[in-house]
Amino acid sequence: DAGVIQSPRHEVTEMGQEVTLRCKPISGHDYLFWYRQTMMRGLELLIYFNNNVPIDDSGMPEDRFSAKMPNASFSTLKIQPSEPRDSAVYFCASRADRVGTGELFFGEGSRLTVL
Amino acid sequence: GENVEQHPSTLSVQEGDSAVIKCTYSDSASNYFPWYKQELGKGPQLIIDIRSNVGEKKDQRIAVTLNKTAKHFSLHITETQPEDSAVYFCAVLNQAGTALIFGKGTTLSVSS
């Protein structure tokens, strides 16, 4: 398997624009997670899905952020409108195990810069 | 909710020295403690984990120790090498036991 695939790897946009980040989890993994990494806050959990259903979105910072998982092989994280403080690396991760002690497999991240 | 504090935020050592990173958690019900390593430009990757029924686990040059009474766990790297240079994250499970909450990370630099 190719692992978790994220796109784009880099995105530079202007404040106010819509940003869509994409993720393809490892086939057969039932859990999908979105994390955000910044120097100040480290690796923050934004939202996660089980079998395409959002389980906990309490980490989503504002209503400007939304995430969907229309099928088992695709998820999106959307920011509309984007702001400079949204600049960060966004990671998608997937897990096969139903229990939380299973290994998380991360993608290589999407680096977002909002000017 | 669950909280985990990680120290130090940066650590510089000479090749061959040992490195220790410590994490403190708040929920006494926590029972799973993994460590992830993030190399430059990559996503984090699991390197070792420990469950609450053991006090120590080793895998070659890395080890994790757990003190449940004090609610802290530590990553130990012996005989450090330049390729150990990376960001290391500790983590604990959220209250639902279904997702990992990460510390803020430690940037380890090993100079030769």
mmCIF file with all atom_site columns, N, CA, C and O in Angstrom, chain A residues 71-105:
data_model
loop_
_atom_site.group_PDB
_atom_site.id
_atom_site.type_symbol
_atom_site.label_atom_id
_atom_site.label_alt_id
_atom_site.label_comp_id
_atom_site.label_asym_id
_atom_site.label_entity_id
_atom_site.label_seq_id
_atom_site.pdbx_PDB_ins_code
_atom_site.Cartn_x
_atom_site.Cartn_y
_atom_site.Cartn_z
_atom_site.occupancy
_atom_site.B_iso_or_equiv
_atom_site.pdbx_formal_charge
_atom_site.auth_seq_id
_atom_site.auth_comp_id
_atom_site.auth_asym_id
_atom_site.auth_atom_id
_atom_site.pdbx_PDB_model_num
ATOM 1   N N  . ASN A 1 71  ? -16.695 8.910  1.428  1.00 0.00 ? 71  ASN A N  1
ATOM 2   C CA . ASN A 1 71  ? -16.557 7.463  1.286  1.00 0.00 ? 71  ASN A CA 1
ATOM 3   C C  . ASN A 1 71  ? -15.295 7.012  2.017  1.00 0.00 ? 71  ASN A C  1
ATOM 4   O O  . ASN A 1 71  ? -14.533 7.844  2.525  1.00 0.00 ? 71  ASN A O  1
ATOM 5   N N  . ALA A 1 72  ? -15.083 5.723  2.041  1.00 0.00 ? 72  ALA A N  1
ATOM 6   C CA . ALA A 1 72  ? -13.994 5.163  2.860  1.00 0.00 ? 72  ALA A CA 1
ATOM 7   C C  . ALA A 1 72  ? -12.612 5.512  2.340  1.00 0.00 ? 72  ALA A C  1
ATOM 8   O O  . ALA A 1 72  ? -11.625 5.288  3.034  1.00 0.00 ? 72  ALA A O  1
ATOM 9   N N  . SER A 1 73  ? -12.495 6.047  1.126  1.00 0.00 ? 73  SER A N  1
ATOM 10  C CA . SER A 1 73  ? -11.178 6.288  0.561  1.00 0.00 ? 73  SER A CA 1
ATOM 11  C C  . SER A 1 73  ? -10.873 7.762  0.330  1.00 0.00 ? 73  SER A C  1
ATOM 12  O O  . SER A 1 73  ? -9.891  8.105  -0.337 1.00 0.00 ? 73  SER A O  1
ATOM 13  N N  . PHE A 1 74  ? -11.675 8.649  0.915  1.00 0.00 ? 74  PHE A N  1
ATOM 14  C CA . PHE A 1 74  ? -11.455 10.066 0.627  1.00 0.00 ? 74  PHE A CA 1
ATOM 15  C C  . PHE A 1 74  ? -12.024 10.948 1.728  1.00 0.00 ? 74  PHE A C  1
ATOM 16  O O  . PHE A 1 74  ? -13.148 10.756 2.176  1.00 0.00 ? 74  PHE A O  1
ATOM 17  N N  . SER A 1 75  ? -11.220 11.954 2.118  1.00 0.00 ? 75  SER A N  1
ATOM 18  C CA . SER A 1 75  ? -11.695 12.941 3.088  1.00 0.00 ? 75  SER A CA 1
ATOM 19  C C  . SER A 1 75  ? -11.156 14.312 2.688  1.00 0.00 ? 75  SER A C  1
ATOM 20  O O  . SER A 1 75  ? -10.091 14.417 2.070  1.00 0.00 ? 75  SER A O  1
ATOM 21  N N  . THR A 1 76  ? -11.894 15.343 3.035  1.00 0.00 ? 76  THR A N  1
ATOM 22  C CA . THR A 1 76  ? -11.465 16.709 2.787  1.00 0.00 ? 76  THR A CA 1
ATOM 23  C C  . THR A 1 76  ? -11.565 17.540 4.055  1.00 0.00 ? 76  THR A C  1
ATOM 24  O O  . THR A 1 76  ? -12.434 17.307 4.907  1.00 0.00 ? 76  THR A O  1
ATOM 25  N N  . LEU A 1 77  ? -10.657 18.483 4.170  1.00 0.00 ? 77  LEU A N  1
ATOM 26  C CA . LEU A 1 77  ? -10.695 19.502 5.210  1.00 0.00 ? 77  LEU A CA 1
ATOM 27  C C  . LEU A 1 77  ? -10.736 20.850 4.501  1.00 0.00 ? 77  LEU A C  1
ATOM 28  O O  . LEU A 1 77  ? -9.859  21.147 3.691  1.00 0.00 ? 77  LEU A O  1
ATOM 29  N N  . LYS A 1 78  ? -11.773 21.617 4.790  1.00 0.00 ? 78  LYS A N  1
ATOM 30  C CA . LYS A 1 78  ? -11.975 22.871 4.071  1.00 0.00 ? 78  LYS A CA 1
ATOM 31  C C  . LYS A 1 78  ? -11.908 24.045 5.042  1.00 0.00 ? 78  LYS A C  1
ATOM 32  O O  . LYS A 1 78  ? -12.426 23.957 6.183  1.00 0.00 ? 78  LYS A O  1
ATOM 33  N N  . ILE A 1 79  ? -11.271 25.114 4.613  1.00 0.00 ? 79  ILE A N  1
ATOM 34  C CA . ILE A 1 79  ? -11.218 26.346 5.391  1.00 0.00 ? 79  ILE A CA 1
ATOM 35  C C  . ILE A 1 79  ? -11.781 27.455 4.501  1.00 0.00 ? 79  ILE A C  1
ATOM 36  O O  . ILE A 1 79  ? -11.290 27.711 3.414  1.00 0.00 ? 79  ILE A O  1
ATOM 37  N N  . GLN A 1 80  ? -12.840 28.101 4.983  1.00 0.00 ? 80  GLN A N  1
ATOM 38  C CA . GLN A 1 80  ? -13.493 29.147 4.212  1.00 0.00 ? 80  GLN A CA 1
ATOM 39  C C  . GLN A 1 80  ? -14.155 30.160 5.141  1.00 0.00 ? 80  GLN A C  1
ATOM 40  O O  . GLN A 1 80  ? -15.085 29.779 5.856  1.00 0.00 ? 80  GLN A O  1
ATOM 41  N N  . PRO A 1 81  ? -13.691 31.414 5.158  1.00 0.00 ? 81  PRO A N  1
ATOM 42  C CA . PRO A 1 81  ? -12.537 31.946 4.454  1.00 0.00 ? 81  PRO A CA 1
ATOM 43  C C  . PRO A 1 81  ? -11.254 31.703 5.245  1.00 0.00 ? 81  PRO A C  1
ATOM 44  O O  . PRO A 1 81  ? -11.281 31.622 6.469  1.00 0.00 ? 81  PRO A O  1
ATOM 45  N N  . SER A 1 82  ? -10.142 31.612 4.564  1.00 0.00 ? 82  SER A N  1
ATOM 46  C CA . SER A 1 82  ? -8.869  31.381 5.257  1.00 0.00 ? 82  SER A CA 1
ATOM 47  C C  . SER A 1 82  ? -8.321  32.677 5.847  1.00 0.00 ? 82  SER A C  1
ATOM 48  O O  . SER A 1 82  ? -8.616  33.782 5.357  1.00 0.00 ? 82  SER A O  1
ATOM 49  N N  . GLU A 1 83  ? -7.530  32.527 6.915  1.00 0.00 ? 83  GLU A N  1
ATOM 50  C CA . GLU A 1 83  ? -6.895  33.651 7.592  1.00 0.00 ? 83  GLU A CA 1
ATOM 51  C C  . GLU A 1 83  ? -5.418  33.319 7.817  1.00 0.00 ? 83  GLU A C  1
ATOM 52  O O  . GLU A 1 83  ? -5.057  32.134 7.875  1.00 0.00 ? 83  GLU A O  1
ATOM 53  N N  . PRO A 1 84  ? -4.570  34.339 7.975  1.00 0.00 ? 84  PRO A N  1
ATOM 54  C CA . PRO A 1 84  ? -3.139  34.081 8.180  1.00 0.00 ? 84  PRO A CA 1
ATOM 55  C C  . PRO A 1 84  ? -2.861  33.136 9.345  1.00 0.00 ? 84  PRO A C  1
ATOM 56  O O  . PRO A 1 84  ? -1.914  32.338 9.287  1.00 0.00 ? 84  PRO A O  1
ATOM 57  N N  . ARG A 1 85  ? -3.650  33.201 10.398 1.00 0.00 ? 85  ARG A N  1
ATOM 58  C CA . ARG A 1 85  ? -3.410  32.335 11.563 1.00 0.00 ? 85  ARG A CA 1
ATOM 59  C C  . ARG A 1 85  ? -3.728  30.866 11.293 1.00 0.00 ? 85  ARG A C  1
ATOM 60  O O  . ARG A 1 85  ? -3.459  30.014 12.142 1.00 0.00 ? 85  ARG A O  1
ATOM 61  N N  . ASP A 1 86  ? -4.288  30.581 10.137 1.00 0.00 ? 86  ASP A N  1
ATOM 62  C CA . ASP A 1 86  ? -4.524  29.189 9.751  1.00 0.00 ? 86  ASP A CA 1
ATOM 63  C C  . ASP A 1 86  ? -3.265  28.550 9.165  1.00 0.00 ? 86  ASP A C  1
ATOM 64  O O  . ASP A 1 86  ? -3.244  27.335 8.909  1.00 0.00 ? 86  ASP A O  1
ATOM 65  N N  . SER A 1 87  ? -2.236  29.337 8.953  1.00 0.00 ? 87  SER A N  1
ATOM 66  C CA . SER A 1 87  ? -0.981  28.809 8.394  1.00 0.00 ? 87  SER A CA 1
ATOM 67  C C  . SER A 1 87  ? -0.422  27.740 9.327  1.00 0.00 ? 87  SER A C  1
ATOM 68  O O  . SER A 1 87  ? -0.221  27.981 10.525 1.00 0.00 ? 87  SER A O  1
ATOM 69  N N  . ALA A 1 88  ? -0.184  26.566 8.774  1.00 0.00 ? 88  ALA A N  1
ATOM 70  C CA . ALA A 1 88  ? 0.243   25.415 9.573  1.00 0.00 ? 88  ALA A CA 1
ATOM 71  C C  . ALA A 1 88  ? 0.490   24.244 8.627  1.00 0.00 ? 88  ALA A C  1
ATOM 72  O O  . ALA A 1 88  ? 0.270   24.345 7.422  1.00 0.00 ? 88  ALA A O  1
ATOM 73  N N  . VAL A 1 89  ? 0.952   23.138 9.210  1.00 0.00 ? 89  VAL A N  1
ATOM 74  C CA . VAL A 1 89  ? 1.003   21.884 8.454  1.00 0.00 ? 89  VAL A CA 1
ATOM 75  C C  . VAL A 1 89  ? -0.172  21.029 8.919  1.00 0.00 ? 89  VAL A C  1
ATOM 76  O O  . VAL A 1 89  ? -0.329  20.801 10.129 1.00 0.00 ? 89  VAL A O  1
ATOM 77  N N  . TYR A 1 90  ? -0.970  20.591 7.991  1.00 0.00 ? 90  TYR A N  1
ATOM 78  C CA . TYR A 1 90  ? -2.148  19.783 8.297  1.00 0.00 ? 90  TYR A CA 1
ATOM 79  C C  . TYR A 1 90  ? -1.859  18.329 7.934  1.00 0.00 ? 90  TYR A C  1
ATOM 80  O O  . TYR A 1 90  ? -1.473  18.021 6.807  1.00 0.00 ? 90  TYR A O  1
ATOM 81  N N  . PHE A 1 91  ? -2.041  17.460 8.915  1.00 0.00 ? 91  PHE A N  1
ATOM 82  C CA . PHE A 1 91  ? -1.779  16.035 8.705  1.00 0.00 ? 91  PHE A CA 1
ATOM 83  C C  . PHE A 1 91  ? -3.080  15.252 8.742  1.00 0.00 ? 91  PHE A C  1
ATOM 84  O O  . PHE A 1 91  ? -3.966  15.508 9.562  1.00 0.00 ? 91  PHE A O  1
ATOM 85  N N  . CYS A 1 92  ? -3.127  14.271 7.874  1.00 0.00 ? 92  CYS A N  1
ATOM 86  C CA . CYS A 1 92  ? -4.170  13.269 7.907  1.00 0.00 ? 92  CYS A CA 1
ATOM 87  C C  . CYS A 1 92  ? -3.517  11.968 8.365  1.00 0.00 ? 92  CYS A C  1
ATOM 88  O O  . CYS A 1 92  ? -2.343  11.691 8.033  1.00 0.00 ? 92  CYS A O  1
ATOM 89  N N  . ALA A 1 93  ? -4.235  11.197 9.162  1.00 0.00 ? 93  ALA A N  1
ATOM 90  C CA . ALA A 1 93  ? -3.717  9.911  9.630  1.00 0.00 ? 93  ALA A CA 1
ATOM 91  C C  . ALA A 1 93  ? -4.845  8.893  9.622  1.00 0.00 ? 93  ALA A C  1
ATOM 92  O O  . ALA A 1 93  ? -6.021  9.264  9.752  1.00 0.00 ? 93  ALA A O  1
ATOM 93  N N  . SER A 1 94  ? -4.497  7.629  9.466  1.00 0.00 ? 94  SER A N  1
ATOM 94  C CA . SER A 1 94  ? -5.521  6.587  9.524  1.00 0.00 ? 94  SER A CA 1
ATOM 95  C C  . SER A 1 94  ? -5.058  5.452  10.423 1.00 0.00 ? 94  SER A C  1
ATOM 96  O O  . SER A 1 94  ? -3.859  5.295  10.703 1.00 0.00 ? 94  SER A O  1
ATOM 97  N N  . ARG A 1 95  ? -6.043  4.678  10.895 1.00 0.00 ? 95  ARG A N  1
ATOM 98  C CA . ARG A 1 95  ? -5.760  3.575  11.800 1.00 0.00 ? 95  ARG A CA 1
ATOM 99  C C  . ARG A 1 95  ? -6.680  2.417  11.461 1.00 0.00 ? 95  ARG A C  1
ATOM 100 O O  . ARG A 1 95  ? -7.866  2.601  11.193 1.00 0.00 ? 95  ARG A O  1
ATOM 101 N N  . ALA A 1 96  ? -6.111  1.226  11.518 1.00 0.00 ? 96  ALA A N  1
ATOM 102 C CA . ALA A 1 96  ? -6.909  0.040  11.210 1.00 0.00 ? 96  ALA A CA 1
ATOM 103 C C  . ALA A 1 96  ? -7.702  -0.438 12.418 1.00 0.00 ? 96  ALA A C  1
ATOM 104 O O  . ALA A 1 96  ? -8.845  -0.867 12.300 1.00 0.00 ? 96  ALA A O  1
ATOM 105 N N  . ASP A 1 97  ? -7.072  -0.360 13.589 1.00 0.00 ? 97  ASP A N  1
ATOM 106 C CA . ASP A 1 97  ? -7.653  -0.992 14.770 1.00 0.00 ? 97  ASP A CA 1
ATOM 107 C C  . ASP A 1 97  ? -8.827  -0.201 15.321 1.00 0.00 ? 97  ASP A C  1
ATOM 108 O O  . ASP A 1 97  ? -8.798  1.025  15.348 1.00 0.00 ? 97  ASP A O  1
ATOM 109 N N  . ARG A 1 98  ? -9.799  -0.914 15.826 1.00 0.00 ? 98  ARG A N  1
ATOM 110 C CA . ARG A 1 98  ? -10.950 -0.254 16.446 1.00 0.00 ? 98  ARG A CA 1
ATOM 111 C C  . ARG A 1 98  ? -10.562 0.353  17.783 1.00 0.00 ? 98  ARG A C  1
ATOM 112 O O  . ARG A 1 98  ? -11.140 1.331  18.237 1.00 0.00 ? 98  ARG A O  1
ATOM 113 N N  . VAL A 1 99  ? -9.566  -0.248 18.451 1.00 0.00 ? 99  VAL A N  1
ATOM 114 C CA . VAL A 1 99  ? -9.144  0.275  19.745 1.00 0.00 ? 99  VAL A CA 1
ATOM 115 C C  . VAL A 1 99  ? -8.127  1.386  19.538 1.00 0.00 ? 99  VAL A C  1
ATOM 116 O O  . VAL A 1 99  ? -7.372  1.396  18.575 1.00 0.00 ? 99  VAL A O  1
ATOM 117 N N  . GLY A 1 100 ? -8.109  2.306  20.488 1.00 0.00 ? 100 GLY A N  1
ATOM 118 C CA . GLY A 1 100 ? -7.239  3.461  20.344 1.00 0.00 ? 100 GLY A CA 1
ATOM 119 C C  . GLY A 1 100 ? -5.763  3.137  20.444 1.00 0.00 ? 100 GLY A C  1
ATOM 120 O O  . GLY A 1 100 ? -4.934  3.980  20.110 1.00 0.00 ? 100 GLY A O  1
ATOM 121 N N  . THR A 1 101 ? -5.405  1.934  20.866 1.00 0.00 ? 101 THR A N  1
ATOM 122 C CA . THR A 1 101 ? -4.004  1.578  21.019 1.00 0.00 ? 101 THR A CA 1
ATOM 123 C C  . THR A 1 101 ? -3.376  1.106  19.716 1.00 0.00 ? 101 THR A C  1
ATOM 124 O O  . THR A 1 101 ? -2.210  0.731  19.701 1.00 0.00 ? 101 THR A O  1
ATOM 125 N N  . GLY A 1 102 ? -4.118  1.141  18.633 1.00 0.00 ? 102 GLY A N  1
ATOM 126 C CA . GLY A 1 102 ? -3.546  0.773  17.348 1.00 0.00 ? 102 GLY A CA 1
ATOM 127 C C  . GLY A 1 102 ? -2.648  1.866  16.803 1.00 0.00 ? 102 GLY A C  1
ATOM 128 O O  . GLY A 1 102 ? -2.800  3.039  17.158 1.00 0.00 ? 102 GLY A O  1
ATOM 129 N N  . GLU A 1 103 ? -1.719  1.492  15.931 1.00 0.00 ? 103 GLU A N  1
ATOM 130 C CA . GLU A 1 103 ? -0.780  2.452  15.372 1.00 0.00 ? 103 GLU A CA 1
ATOM 131 C C  . GLU A 1 103 ? -1.472  3.427  14.431 1.00 0.00 ? 103 GLU A C  1
ATOM 132 O O  . GLU A 1 103 ? -2.292  3.038  13.596 1.00 0.00 ? 103 GLU A O  1
ATOM 133 N N  . LEU A 1 104 ? -1.105  4.706  14.558 1.00 0.00 ? 104 LEU A N  1
ATOM 134 C CA . LEU A 1 104 ? -1.561  5.738  13.631 1.00 0.00 ? 104 LEU A CA 1
ATOM 135 C C  . LEU A 1 104 ? -0.557  5.838  12.488 1.00 0.00 ? 104 LEU A C  1
ATOM 136 O O  . LEU A 1 104 ? 0.646   5.919  12.734 1.00 0.00 ? 104 LEU A O  1
ATOM 137 N N  . PHE A 1 105 ? -1.061  5.892  11.259 1.00 0.00 ? 105 PHE A N  1
ATOM 138 C CA . PHE A 1 105 ? -0.210  6.083  10.091 1.00 0.00 ? 105 PHE A CA 1
ATOM 139 C C  . PHE A 1 105 ? -0.509  7.467  9.519  1.00 0.00 ? 105 PHE A C  1
ATOM 140 O O  . PHE A 1 105 ? -1.639  7.745  9.123  1.00 0.00 ? 105 PHE A O  1
#
